[in-house]
Amino acid sequence: DAKTTQPPSMDCAEGRAANLPCNHSTISGNEYVYWYRQIHSQGPQYIIHGLKNNETNEMASLIITEDRKSSTLILPHATLRDTAVYYCIVRVADPYNNNDMRFGAGTRLTVKP
Amino acid sequence: DAGITQSPRYKITETGRQVTLMCHQTWSHSYMFWYRQDLGHGLRLIYYSAAADITDKGEVPDGYVVSRSKTENFPLTLESATRSQTSVYFCASKVGNSPLHFGNGTRLTVT
């Protein structure tokens, strides 16, 4: 699986957009980019994933560069409850693969009033 | 998330004792996973299971045993607990290519 690189921490003002970057320069053509987050003392929560097109859901938007070597998770209007550790994971979406999704250190996002 | 339940929520045990952490999911997801989370290491995969009676080792399997006799249950057993196994343990499940769904964790302290 491709390795990902994320900044260890970021701050964001409440109500502003939070843009969390992720580098995955060795990504393969069949690997998806997944984003999860973990709010303190809770289990990780799925946010969004994509292959090469930009994706949007009720939680966030995922922007993947044309060369797929990096991506950005966007929380359009960050709230204090978005304070969490955000994980970017690159993984083949293959039901016959061994499916062991592995988490790195992530980015600790702090949303400030 | 109401569909995957871990028990107990907190557990204190002594070195050398056997302890079992329970994980139950109501979705009939085929895949189930156990992770541990420690400061400085993030989430690390212990074991996973693709279906009932099929299990595989993850990154850090030593000292742990799993079984999966029923699709909905995936217990994790520490046969002889050590202090290094003090951690927060998360169970997760998924089906096919769907995202992982995590439980709220079990905080285990080995004294």
Short mmCIF file of N, CA, C and O in Angstrom, two decimals, chain A residues 9 24-25 30 41 48-51 53 55 59 62 64 68 78 80 85 87 89-90 92 98 105 108 110 112:
data_model
loop_
_atom_site.label_atom_id
_atom_site.label_comp_id
_atom_site.label_asym_id
_atom_site.label_seq_id
_atom_site.Cartn_x
_atom_site.Cartn_y
_atom_site.Cartn_z
N SER A 9 -0.22 18.44 12.99
CA SER A 9 -1.27 19.22 13.62
C SER A 9 -1.62 20.43 12.77
O SER A 9 -0.81 20.90 11.96
N HIS A 24 0.50 11.36 -1.06
CA HIS A 24 0.58 9.91 -1.32
C HIS A 24 1.20 9.73 -2.69
O HIS A 24 0.55 9.25 -3.64
N SER A 25 2.47 10.10 -2.80
CA SER A 25 3.14 10.17 -4.10
C SER A 25 3.36 8.82 -4.75
O SER A 25 3.59 8.75 -5.96
N ASN A 30 -5.00 1.56 -8.76
CA ASN A 30 -6.19 0.94 -8.20
C ASN A 30 -6.37 1.23 -6.72
O ASN A 30 -7.16 0.55 -6.04
N SER A 41 -11.53 9.80 22.64
CA SER A 41 -12.17 8.71 23.39
C SER A 41 -13.22 7.94 22.59
O SER A 41 -13.93 7.12 23.17
N ILE A 48 -15.06 9.97 4.16
CA ILE A 48 -15.24 10.02 2.72
C ILE A 48 -14.12 9.22 2.06
O ILE A 48 -13.09 8.96 2.68
N HIS A 49 -14.31 8.80 0.82
CA HIS A 49 -13.22 8.20 0.07
C HIS A 49 -13.41 8.47 -1.41
O HIS A 49 -14.53 8.81 -1.86
N GLY A 50 -12.32 8.33 -2.18
CA GLY A 50 -12.39 8.57 -3.62
C GLY A 50 -11.25 7.91 -4.35
O GLY A 50 -10.23 7.56 -3.74
N LEU A 51 -11.41 7.79 -5.65
CA LEU A 51 -10.38 7.18 -6.49
C LEU A 51 -9.62 8.24 -7.28
O LEU A 51 -8.41 8.37 -7.13
N ASN A 53 -11.80 11.11 -8.94
CA ASN A 53 -12.69 12.27 -9.04
C ASN A 53 -12.89 12.90 -7.67
O ASN A 53 -12.80 12.22 -6.65
N GLU A 55 -14.93 14.19 -4.58
CA GLU A 55 -16.12 13.65 -3.96
C GLU A 55 -16.62 14.60 -2.90
O GLU A 55 -15.84 15.30 -2.25
N MET A 59 -20.61 15.45 5.07
CA MET A 59 -19.59 15.79 6.06
C MET A 59 -18.47 16.63 5.48
O MET A 59 -17.94 17.52 6.16
N LEU A 62 -13.65 15.92 -0.81
CA LEU A 62 -12.32 15.35 -1.04
C LEU A 62 -11.86 15.80 -2.41
O LEU A 62 -12.54 15.52 -3.41
N ILE A 64 -8.82 15.47 -5.05
CA ILE A 64 -7.65 14.66 -5.42
C ILE A 64 -7.01 15.31 -6.64
O ILE A 64 -7.69 15.62 -7.62
N ARG A 68 -2.92 12.38 -8.81
CA ARG A 68 -3.31 11.54 -7.68
C ARG A 68 -2.23 11.42 -6.61
O ARG A 68 -2.32 10.57 -5.74
N ALA A 78 -16.03 24.60 9.66
CA ALA A 78 -15.60 23.82 10.82
C ALA A 78 -16.28 24.29 12.10
O ALA A 78 -16.47 25.49 12.32
N LEU A 80 -16.55 23.42 16.56
CA LEU A 80 -15.71 22.92 17.65
C LEU A 80 -15.77 21.40 17.71
O LEU A 80 -14.80 20.74 18.12
N VAL A 85 -8.54 13.88 15.43
CA VAL A 85 -7.41 13.43 14.62
C VAL A 85 -7.97 12.89 13.31
O VAL A 85 -8.88 12.06 13.32
N TYR A 87 -7.30 10.97 9.72
CA TYR A 87 -6.41 9.98 9.11
C TYR A 87 -6.67 9.88 7.61
O TYR A 87 -7.82 9.73 7.18
N ILE A 89 -5.76 7.50 4.46
CA ILE A 89 -5.30 6.13 4.21
C ILE A 89 -5.46 5.83 2.74
O ILE A 89 -6.49 6.15 2.14
N VAL A 90 -4.45 5.21 2.17
CA VAL A 90 -4.53 4.78 0.77
C VAL A 90 -4.60 3.26 0.75
O VAL A 90 -3.78 2.59 1.36
N VAL A 92 -6.15 -0.38 -1.55
CA VAL A 92 -6.84 -1.00 -2.66
C VAL A 92 -8.24 -1.39 -2.20
O VAL A 92 -8.41 -1.97 -1.13
N ASN A 98 -6.45 -8.66 1.39
CA ASN A 98 -6.56 -9.03 2.79
C ASN A 98 -7.22 -7.95 3.64
O ASN A 98 -7.52 -8.18 4.80
N ALA A 105 -0.29 8.22 11.84
CA ALA A 105 -0.42 9.12 12.99
C ALA A 105 -1.51 10.17 12.79
O ALA A 105 -2.04 10.71 13.75
N ARG A 108 -3.80 16.16 13.79
CA ARG A 108 -4.66 16.62 14.88
C ARG A 108 -5.18 18.00 14.53
O ARG A 108 -4.40 18.98 14.53
N THR A 110 -7.39 21.17 15.45
CA THR A 110 -8.02 21.88 16.56
C THR A 110 -8.80 23.05 16.00
O THR A 110 -8.22 23.93 15.34
N LYS A 112 -10.74 26.36 16.75
CA LYS A 112 -10.73 27.34 17.84
C LYS A 112 -11.86 28.34 17.69
O LYS A 112 -12.20 28.74 16.59
#
